[in-house]
PDB file of C-alpha atoms in Angstrom:
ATOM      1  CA  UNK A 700      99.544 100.333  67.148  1.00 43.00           C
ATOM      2  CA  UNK A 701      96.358  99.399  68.576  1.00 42.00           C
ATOM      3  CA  UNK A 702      96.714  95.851  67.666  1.00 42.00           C
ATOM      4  CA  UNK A 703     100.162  96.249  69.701  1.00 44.00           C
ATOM      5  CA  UNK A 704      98.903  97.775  72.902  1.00 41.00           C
ATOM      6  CA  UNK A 705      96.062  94.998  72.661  1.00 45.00           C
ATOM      7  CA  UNK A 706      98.411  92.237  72.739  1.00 42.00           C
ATOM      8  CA  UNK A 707     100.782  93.315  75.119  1.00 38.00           C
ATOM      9  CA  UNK A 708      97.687  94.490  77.609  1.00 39.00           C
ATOM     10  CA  UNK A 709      96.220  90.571  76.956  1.00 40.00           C
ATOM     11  CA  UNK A 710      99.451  89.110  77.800  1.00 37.00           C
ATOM     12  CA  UNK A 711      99.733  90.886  80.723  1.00 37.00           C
ATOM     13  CA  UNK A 712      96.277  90.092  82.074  1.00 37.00           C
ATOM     14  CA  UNK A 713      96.658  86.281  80.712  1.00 37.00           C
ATOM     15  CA  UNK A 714      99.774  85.528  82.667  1.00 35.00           C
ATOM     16  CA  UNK A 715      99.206  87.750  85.755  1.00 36.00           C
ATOM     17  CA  UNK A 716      95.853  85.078  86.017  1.00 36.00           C
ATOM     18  CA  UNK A 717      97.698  82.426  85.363  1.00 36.00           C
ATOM     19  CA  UNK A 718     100.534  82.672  87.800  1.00 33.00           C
ATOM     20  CA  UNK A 719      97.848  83.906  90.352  1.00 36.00           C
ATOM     21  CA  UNK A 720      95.718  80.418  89.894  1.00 33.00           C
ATOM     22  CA  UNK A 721      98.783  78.784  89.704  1.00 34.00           C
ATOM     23  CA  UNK A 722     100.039  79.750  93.177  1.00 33.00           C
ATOM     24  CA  UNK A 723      96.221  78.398  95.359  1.00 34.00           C
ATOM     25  CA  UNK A 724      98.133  76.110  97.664  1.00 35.00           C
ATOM     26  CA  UNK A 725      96.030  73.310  98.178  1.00 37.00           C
ATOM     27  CA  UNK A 726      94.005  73.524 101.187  1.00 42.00           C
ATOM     28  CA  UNK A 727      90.244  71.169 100.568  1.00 44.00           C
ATOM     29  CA  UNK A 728      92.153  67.791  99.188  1.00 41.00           C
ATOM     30  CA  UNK A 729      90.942  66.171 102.447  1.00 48.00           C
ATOM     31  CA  UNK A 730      87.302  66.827 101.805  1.00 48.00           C
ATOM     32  CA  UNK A 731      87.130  65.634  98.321  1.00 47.00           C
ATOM     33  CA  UNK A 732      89.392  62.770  98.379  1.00 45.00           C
ATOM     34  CA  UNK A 733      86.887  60.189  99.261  1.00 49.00           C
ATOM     35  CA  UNK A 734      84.665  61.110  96.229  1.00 47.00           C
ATOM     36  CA  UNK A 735      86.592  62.056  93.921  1.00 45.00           C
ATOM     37  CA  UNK A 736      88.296  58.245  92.663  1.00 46.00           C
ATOM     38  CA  UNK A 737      91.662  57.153  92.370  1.00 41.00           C
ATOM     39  CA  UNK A 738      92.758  58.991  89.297  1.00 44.00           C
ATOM     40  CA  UNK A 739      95.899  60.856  90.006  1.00 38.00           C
ATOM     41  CA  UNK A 740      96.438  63.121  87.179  1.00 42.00           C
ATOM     42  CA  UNK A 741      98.886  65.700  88.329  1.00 46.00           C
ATOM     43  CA  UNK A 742      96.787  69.038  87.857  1.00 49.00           C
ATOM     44  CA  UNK A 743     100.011  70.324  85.827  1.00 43.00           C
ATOM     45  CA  UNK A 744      98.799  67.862  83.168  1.00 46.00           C
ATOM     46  CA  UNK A 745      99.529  69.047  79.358  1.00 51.00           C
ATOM     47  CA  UNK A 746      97.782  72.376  78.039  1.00 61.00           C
ATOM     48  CA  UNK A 747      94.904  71.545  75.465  1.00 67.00           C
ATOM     49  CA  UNK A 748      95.598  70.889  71.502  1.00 68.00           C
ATOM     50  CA  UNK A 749      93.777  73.830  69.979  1.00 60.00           C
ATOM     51  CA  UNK A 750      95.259  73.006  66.299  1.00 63.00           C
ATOM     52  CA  UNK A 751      91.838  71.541  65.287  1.00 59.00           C
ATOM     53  CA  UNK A 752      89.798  74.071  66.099  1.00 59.00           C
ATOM     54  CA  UNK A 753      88.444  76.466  63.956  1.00 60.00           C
ATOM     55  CA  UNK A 754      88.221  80.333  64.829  1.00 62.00           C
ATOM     56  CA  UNK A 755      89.965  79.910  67.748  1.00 60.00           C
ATOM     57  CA  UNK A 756      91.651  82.889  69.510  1.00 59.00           C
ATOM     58  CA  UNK A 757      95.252  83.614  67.959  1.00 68.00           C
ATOM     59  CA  UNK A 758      96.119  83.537  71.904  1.00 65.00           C
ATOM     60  CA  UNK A 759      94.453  80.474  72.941  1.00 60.00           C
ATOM     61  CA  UNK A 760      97.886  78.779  73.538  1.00 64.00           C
ATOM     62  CA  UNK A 761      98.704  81.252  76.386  1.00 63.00           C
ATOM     63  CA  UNK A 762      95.959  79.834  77.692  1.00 62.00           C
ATOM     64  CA  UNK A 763      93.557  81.823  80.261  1.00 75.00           C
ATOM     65  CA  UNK A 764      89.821  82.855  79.249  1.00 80.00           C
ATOM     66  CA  UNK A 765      91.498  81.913  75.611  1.00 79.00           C
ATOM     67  CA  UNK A 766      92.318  78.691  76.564  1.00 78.00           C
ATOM     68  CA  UNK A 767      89.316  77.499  77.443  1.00 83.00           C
ATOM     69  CA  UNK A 768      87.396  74.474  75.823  1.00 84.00           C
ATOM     70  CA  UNK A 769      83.154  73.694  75.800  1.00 88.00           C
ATOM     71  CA  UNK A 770      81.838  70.367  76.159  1.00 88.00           C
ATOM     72  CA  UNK A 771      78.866  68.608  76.750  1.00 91.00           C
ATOM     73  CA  UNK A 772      79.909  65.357  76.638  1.00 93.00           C
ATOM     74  CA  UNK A 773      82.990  64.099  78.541  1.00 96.00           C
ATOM     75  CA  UNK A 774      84.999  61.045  78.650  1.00 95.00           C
ATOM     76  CA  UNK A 775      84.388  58.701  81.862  1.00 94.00           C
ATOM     77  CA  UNK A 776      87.897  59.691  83.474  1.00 96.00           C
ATOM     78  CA  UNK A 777      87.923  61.183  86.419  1.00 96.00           C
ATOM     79  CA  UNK A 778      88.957  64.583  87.239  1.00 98.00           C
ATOM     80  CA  UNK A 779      91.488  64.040  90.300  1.00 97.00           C
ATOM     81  CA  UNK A 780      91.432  65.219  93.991  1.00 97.00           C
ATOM     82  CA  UNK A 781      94.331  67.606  93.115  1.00 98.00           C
ATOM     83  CA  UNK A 782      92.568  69.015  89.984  1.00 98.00           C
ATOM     84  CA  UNK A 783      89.218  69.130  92.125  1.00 98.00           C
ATOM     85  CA  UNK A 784      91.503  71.324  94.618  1.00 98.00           C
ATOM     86  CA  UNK A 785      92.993  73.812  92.188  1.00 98.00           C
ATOM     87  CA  UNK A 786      88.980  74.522  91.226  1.00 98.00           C
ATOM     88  CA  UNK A 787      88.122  75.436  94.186  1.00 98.00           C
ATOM     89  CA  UNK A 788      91.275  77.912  94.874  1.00 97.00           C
ATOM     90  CA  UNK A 789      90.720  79.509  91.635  1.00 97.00           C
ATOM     91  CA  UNK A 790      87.076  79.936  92.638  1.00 97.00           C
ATOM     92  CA  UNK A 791      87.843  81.073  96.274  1.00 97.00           C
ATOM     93  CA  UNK A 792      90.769  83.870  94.949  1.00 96.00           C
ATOM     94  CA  UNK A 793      88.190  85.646  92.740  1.00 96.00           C
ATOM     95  CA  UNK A 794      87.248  88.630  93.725  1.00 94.00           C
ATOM     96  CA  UNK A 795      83.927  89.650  95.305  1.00 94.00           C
ATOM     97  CA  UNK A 796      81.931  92.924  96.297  1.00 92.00           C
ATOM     98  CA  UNK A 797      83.039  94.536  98.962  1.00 93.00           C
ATOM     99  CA  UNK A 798      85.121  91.165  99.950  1.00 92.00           C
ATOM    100  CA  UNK A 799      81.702  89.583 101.277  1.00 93.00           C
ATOM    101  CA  UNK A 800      82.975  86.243 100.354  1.00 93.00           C
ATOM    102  CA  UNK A 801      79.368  84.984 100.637  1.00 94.00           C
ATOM    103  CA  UNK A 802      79.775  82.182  97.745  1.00 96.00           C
ATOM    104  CA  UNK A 803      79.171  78.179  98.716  1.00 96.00           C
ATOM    105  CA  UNK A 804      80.576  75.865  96.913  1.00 97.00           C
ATOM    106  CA  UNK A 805      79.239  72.185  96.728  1.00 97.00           C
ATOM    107  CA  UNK A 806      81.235  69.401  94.763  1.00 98.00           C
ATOM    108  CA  UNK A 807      79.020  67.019  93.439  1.00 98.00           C
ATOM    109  CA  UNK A 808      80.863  63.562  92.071  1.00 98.00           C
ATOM    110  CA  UNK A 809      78.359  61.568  93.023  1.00 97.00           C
ATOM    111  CA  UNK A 810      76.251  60.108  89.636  1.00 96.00           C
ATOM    112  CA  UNK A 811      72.651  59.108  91.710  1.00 97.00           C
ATOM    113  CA  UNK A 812      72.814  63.108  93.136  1.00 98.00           C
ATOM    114  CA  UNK A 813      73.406  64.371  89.510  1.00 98.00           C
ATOM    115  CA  UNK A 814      70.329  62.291  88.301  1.00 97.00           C
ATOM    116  CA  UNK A 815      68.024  64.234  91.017  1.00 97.00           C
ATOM    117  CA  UNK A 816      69.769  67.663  89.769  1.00 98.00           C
ATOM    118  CA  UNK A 817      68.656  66.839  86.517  1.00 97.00           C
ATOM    119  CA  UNK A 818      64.711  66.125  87.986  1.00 96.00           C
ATOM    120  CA  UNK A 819      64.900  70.213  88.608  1.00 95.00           C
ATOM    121  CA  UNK A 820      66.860  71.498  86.159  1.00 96.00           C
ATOM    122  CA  UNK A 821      65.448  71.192  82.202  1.00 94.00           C
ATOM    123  CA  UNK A 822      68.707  72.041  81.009  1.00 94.00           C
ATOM    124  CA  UNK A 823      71.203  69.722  82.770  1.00 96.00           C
ATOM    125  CA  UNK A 824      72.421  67.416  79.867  1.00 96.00           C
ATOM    126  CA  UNK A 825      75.640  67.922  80.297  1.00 96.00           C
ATOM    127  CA  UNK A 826      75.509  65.734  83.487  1.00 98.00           C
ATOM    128  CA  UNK A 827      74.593  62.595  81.688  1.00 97.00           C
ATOM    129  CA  UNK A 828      78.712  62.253  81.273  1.00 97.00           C
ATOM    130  CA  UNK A 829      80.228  64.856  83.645  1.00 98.00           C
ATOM    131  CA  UNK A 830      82.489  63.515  86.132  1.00 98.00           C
ATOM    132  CA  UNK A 831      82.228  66.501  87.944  1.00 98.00           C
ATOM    133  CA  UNK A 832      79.574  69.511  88.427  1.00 99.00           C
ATOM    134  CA  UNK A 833      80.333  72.529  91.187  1.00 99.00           C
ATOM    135  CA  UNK A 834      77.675  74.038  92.287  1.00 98.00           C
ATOM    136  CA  UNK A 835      77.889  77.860  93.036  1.00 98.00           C
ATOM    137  CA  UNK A 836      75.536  78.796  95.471  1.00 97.00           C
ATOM    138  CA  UNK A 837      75.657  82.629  97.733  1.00 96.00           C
ATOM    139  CA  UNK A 838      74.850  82.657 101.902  1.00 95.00           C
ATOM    140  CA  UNK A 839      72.238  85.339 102.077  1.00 93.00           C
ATOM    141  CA  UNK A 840      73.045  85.593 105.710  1.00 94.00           C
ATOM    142  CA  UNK A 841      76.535  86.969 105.753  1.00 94.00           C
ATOM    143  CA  UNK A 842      76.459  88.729 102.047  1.00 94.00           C
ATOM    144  CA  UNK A 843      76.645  92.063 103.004  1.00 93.00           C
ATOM    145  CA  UNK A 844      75.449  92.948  99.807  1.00 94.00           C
ATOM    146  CA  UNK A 845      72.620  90.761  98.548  1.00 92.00           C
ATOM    147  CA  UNK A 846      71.991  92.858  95.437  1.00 93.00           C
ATOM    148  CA  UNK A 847      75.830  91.740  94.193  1.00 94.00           C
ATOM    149  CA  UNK A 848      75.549  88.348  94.846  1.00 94.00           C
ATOM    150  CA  UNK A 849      75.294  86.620  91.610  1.00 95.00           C
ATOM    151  CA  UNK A 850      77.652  89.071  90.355  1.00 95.00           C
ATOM    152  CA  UNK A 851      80.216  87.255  92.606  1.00 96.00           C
ATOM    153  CA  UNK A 852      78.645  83.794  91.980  1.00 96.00           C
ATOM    154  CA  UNK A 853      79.346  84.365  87.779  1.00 97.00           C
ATOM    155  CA  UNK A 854      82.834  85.114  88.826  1.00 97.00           C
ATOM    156  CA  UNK A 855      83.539  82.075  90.556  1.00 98.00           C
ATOM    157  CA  UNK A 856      82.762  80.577  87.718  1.00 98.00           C
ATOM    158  CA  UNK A 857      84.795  82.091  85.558  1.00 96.00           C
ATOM    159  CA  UNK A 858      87.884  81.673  87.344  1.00 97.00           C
ATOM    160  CA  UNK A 859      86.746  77.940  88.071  1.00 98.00           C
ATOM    161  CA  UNK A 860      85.986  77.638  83.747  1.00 95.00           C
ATOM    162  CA  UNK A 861      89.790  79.828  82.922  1.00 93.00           C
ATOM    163  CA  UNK A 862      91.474  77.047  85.839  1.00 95.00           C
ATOM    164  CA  UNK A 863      90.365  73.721  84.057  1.00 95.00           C
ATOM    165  CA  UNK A 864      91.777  75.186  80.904  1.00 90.00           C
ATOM    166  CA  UNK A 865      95.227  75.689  82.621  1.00 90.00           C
ATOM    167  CA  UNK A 866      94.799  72.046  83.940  1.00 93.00           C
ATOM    168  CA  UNK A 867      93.906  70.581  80.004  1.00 90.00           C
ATOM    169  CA  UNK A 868      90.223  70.423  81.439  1.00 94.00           C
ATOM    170  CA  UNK A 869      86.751  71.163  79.306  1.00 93.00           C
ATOM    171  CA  UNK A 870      84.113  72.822  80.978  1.00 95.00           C
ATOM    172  CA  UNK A 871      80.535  74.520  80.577  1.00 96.00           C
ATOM    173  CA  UNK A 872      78.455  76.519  82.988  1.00 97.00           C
ATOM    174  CA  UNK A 873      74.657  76.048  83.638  1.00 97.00           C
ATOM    175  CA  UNK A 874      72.722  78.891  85.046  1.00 97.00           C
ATOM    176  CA  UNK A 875      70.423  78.150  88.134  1.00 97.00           C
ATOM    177  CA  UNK A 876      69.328  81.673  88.827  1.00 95.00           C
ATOM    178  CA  UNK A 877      67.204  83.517  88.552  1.00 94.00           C
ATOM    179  CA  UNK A 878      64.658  80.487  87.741  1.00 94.00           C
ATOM    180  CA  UNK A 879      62.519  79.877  90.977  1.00 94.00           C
ATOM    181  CA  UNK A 880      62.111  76.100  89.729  1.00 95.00           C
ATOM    182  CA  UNK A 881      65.569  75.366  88.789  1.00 96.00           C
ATOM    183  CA  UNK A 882      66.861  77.198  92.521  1.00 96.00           C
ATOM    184  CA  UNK A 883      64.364  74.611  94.351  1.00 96.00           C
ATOM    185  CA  UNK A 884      65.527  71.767  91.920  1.00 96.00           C
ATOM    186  CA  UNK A 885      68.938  72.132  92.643  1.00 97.00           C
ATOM    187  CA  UNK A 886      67.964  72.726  96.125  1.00 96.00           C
ATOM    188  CA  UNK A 887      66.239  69.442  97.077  1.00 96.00           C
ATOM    189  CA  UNK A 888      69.007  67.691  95.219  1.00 97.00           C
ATOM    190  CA  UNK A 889      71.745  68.775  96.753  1.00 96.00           C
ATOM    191  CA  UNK A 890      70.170  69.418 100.276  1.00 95.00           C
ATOM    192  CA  UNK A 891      71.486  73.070 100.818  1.00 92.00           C
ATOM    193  CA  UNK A 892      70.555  74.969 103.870  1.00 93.00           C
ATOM    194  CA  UNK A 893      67.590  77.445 103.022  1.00 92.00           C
ATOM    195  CA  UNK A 894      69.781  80.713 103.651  1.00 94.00           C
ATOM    196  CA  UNK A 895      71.787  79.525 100.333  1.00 96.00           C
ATOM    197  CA  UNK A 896      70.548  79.957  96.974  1.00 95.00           C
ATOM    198  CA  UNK A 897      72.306  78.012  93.852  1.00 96.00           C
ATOM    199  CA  UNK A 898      73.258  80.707  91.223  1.00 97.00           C
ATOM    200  CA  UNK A 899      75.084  78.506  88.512  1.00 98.00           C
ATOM    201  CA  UNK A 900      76.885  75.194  88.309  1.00 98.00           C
ATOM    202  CA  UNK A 901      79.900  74.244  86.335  1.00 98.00           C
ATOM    203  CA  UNK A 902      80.965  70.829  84.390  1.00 98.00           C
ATOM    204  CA  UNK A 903      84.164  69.829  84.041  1.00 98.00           C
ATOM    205  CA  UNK A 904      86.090  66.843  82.969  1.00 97.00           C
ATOM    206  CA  UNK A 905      87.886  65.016  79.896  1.00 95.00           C
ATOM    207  CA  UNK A 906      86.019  66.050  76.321  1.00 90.00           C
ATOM    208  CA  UNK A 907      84.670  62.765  74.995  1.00 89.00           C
ATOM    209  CA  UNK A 908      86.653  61.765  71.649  1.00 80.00           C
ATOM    210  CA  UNK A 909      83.344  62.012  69.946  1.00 73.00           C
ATOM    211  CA  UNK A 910      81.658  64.762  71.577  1.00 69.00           C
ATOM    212  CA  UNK A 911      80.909  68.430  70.130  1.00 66.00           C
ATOM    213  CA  UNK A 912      83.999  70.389  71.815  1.00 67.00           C
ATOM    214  CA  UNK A 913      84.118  74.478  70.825  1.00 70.00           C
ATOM    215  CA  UNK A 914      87.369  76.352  71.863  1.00 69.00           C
ATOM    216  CA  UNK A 915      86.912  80.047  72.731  1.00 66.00           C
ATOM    217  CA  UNK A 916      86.083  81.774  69.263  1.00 68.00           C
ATOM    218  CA  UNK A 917      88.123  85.304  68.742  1.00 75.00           C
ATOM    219  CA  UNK A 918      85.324  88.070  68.986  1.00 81.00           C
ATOM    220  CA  UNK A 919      87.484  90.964  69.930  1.00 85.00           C
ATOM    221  CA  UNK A 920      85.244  93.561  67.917  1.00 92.00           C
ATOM    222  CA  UNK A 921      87.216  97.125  67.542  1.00 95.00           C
ATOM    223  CA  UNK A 922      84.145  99.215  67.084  1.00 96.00           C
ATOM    224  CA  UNK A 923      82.787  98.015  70.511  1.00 97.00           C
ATOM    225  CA  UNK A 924      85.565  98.704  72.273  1.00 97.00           C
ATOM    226  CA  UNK A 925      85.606 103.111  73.549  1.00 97.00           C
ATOM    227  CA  UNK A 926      88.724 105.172  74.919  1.00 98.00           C
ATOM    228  CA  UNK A 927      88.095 107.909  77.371  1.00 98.00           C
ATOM    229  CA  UNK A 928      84.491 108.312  75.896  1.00 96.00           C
ATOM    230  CA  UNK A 929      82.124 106.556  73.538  1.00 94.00           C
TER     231      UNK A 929
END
């Protein structure tokens, strides 16, 4: 029964996301056209192939947070203008504290800018190959709750990590905060306004055909999980 209720309850949550991202009209295509190339994959390109993965989530092909893919190495093709776009709606309809809506978000396609990123961040690899990093920062000046803030930043990311699945994308975040070095790093890279602090960045692009891809493993542990009291 419990195994029942779970499955119905995931399905529920899985394709209430999904239909949610889905629905982001575009609305940024104009800013990131110019960097983003002349790829024009449709961002309703083919789900991922999970079938050689091991461990993987017996819902992974519904897609969502089970859908989602790890790399650290990606293919040089371009993620395109469209499938930059549906990022950045998935990251703008998450929800935030108190609806502060305090996040930044820089798009970084640029490969000279991701070099410098890398000069403040120790544990950047991931750019060597990315066509694409976003960078998450939060305004300090209209967050009406500062103490929240990277709370809403992780978010972001999450929706941003759960979209590129939808879109047959591989992705893997890289925390900025709450090292003072790697916040400067990014910083001086990027050339953000001091009232802005990065929080974490996300890759995304193609998986490289011989690069180390994980899909989402199934943890779902019973024993952690407490109904109406521990």
């Amino acid at each position: 029964m419990k195994i029942q209720m779970r499955r119905f309850l995931i399905l529920t949550v899985v394709v209430s996301v999904s239909i949610g991202f889905a629905g982001c009209a575009p609305r940024t295509a104009d800013k990131v056209s110019e960097a983003a190339g002349s790829d024009t994959t449709s961002a309703a390109s083919a789900k991922n192939d999970y079938s050689a993965y091991e461990g993987v989530s017996e819902f992974a092909e519904m897609n969502g947070i089970f859908g989602r893919l790890t790399a650290r190495q990606f293919s040089n093709e371009s993620v395109s203008e469209e499938q930059i776009d549906m990022l950045l709606n998935a990251a703008f309809a998450s929800p935030t504290g108190g609806n502060q809506r305090s996040c930044e978000l820089m798009v970084v396609t640029d490969r000279s800018m991701m070099k410098k990123m890398q000069e403040g961040h120790p544990y950047s690899q991931p750019l060597d190959t990315a066509p694409l990093v976003i960078v998450i920062g939060v305004n300090e000046e209209t967050a009406k709750y500062p103490e929240i803030l990277t709370l809403d930043a992780g978010i972001a990311a999450m929706a941003i990590m759960v979209q590129a699945a939808e879109m047959g994308l591989v992705s893997v975040p890289m925390s900025i905060m709450p090292q003072a070095e790697r916040i400067q790093g990014i910083a001086n890279a990027i050339g953000h306004p001091g009232n802005v602090a990065g929080q974490i960045m996300v890759a995304v692009g193609h998986s490289a055909v011989d690069g180390d891809t994980h899909a989402s493993t199934d943890y779902f542990n019973e024993e952690q999980v407490h109904v109406n009291g521990w």
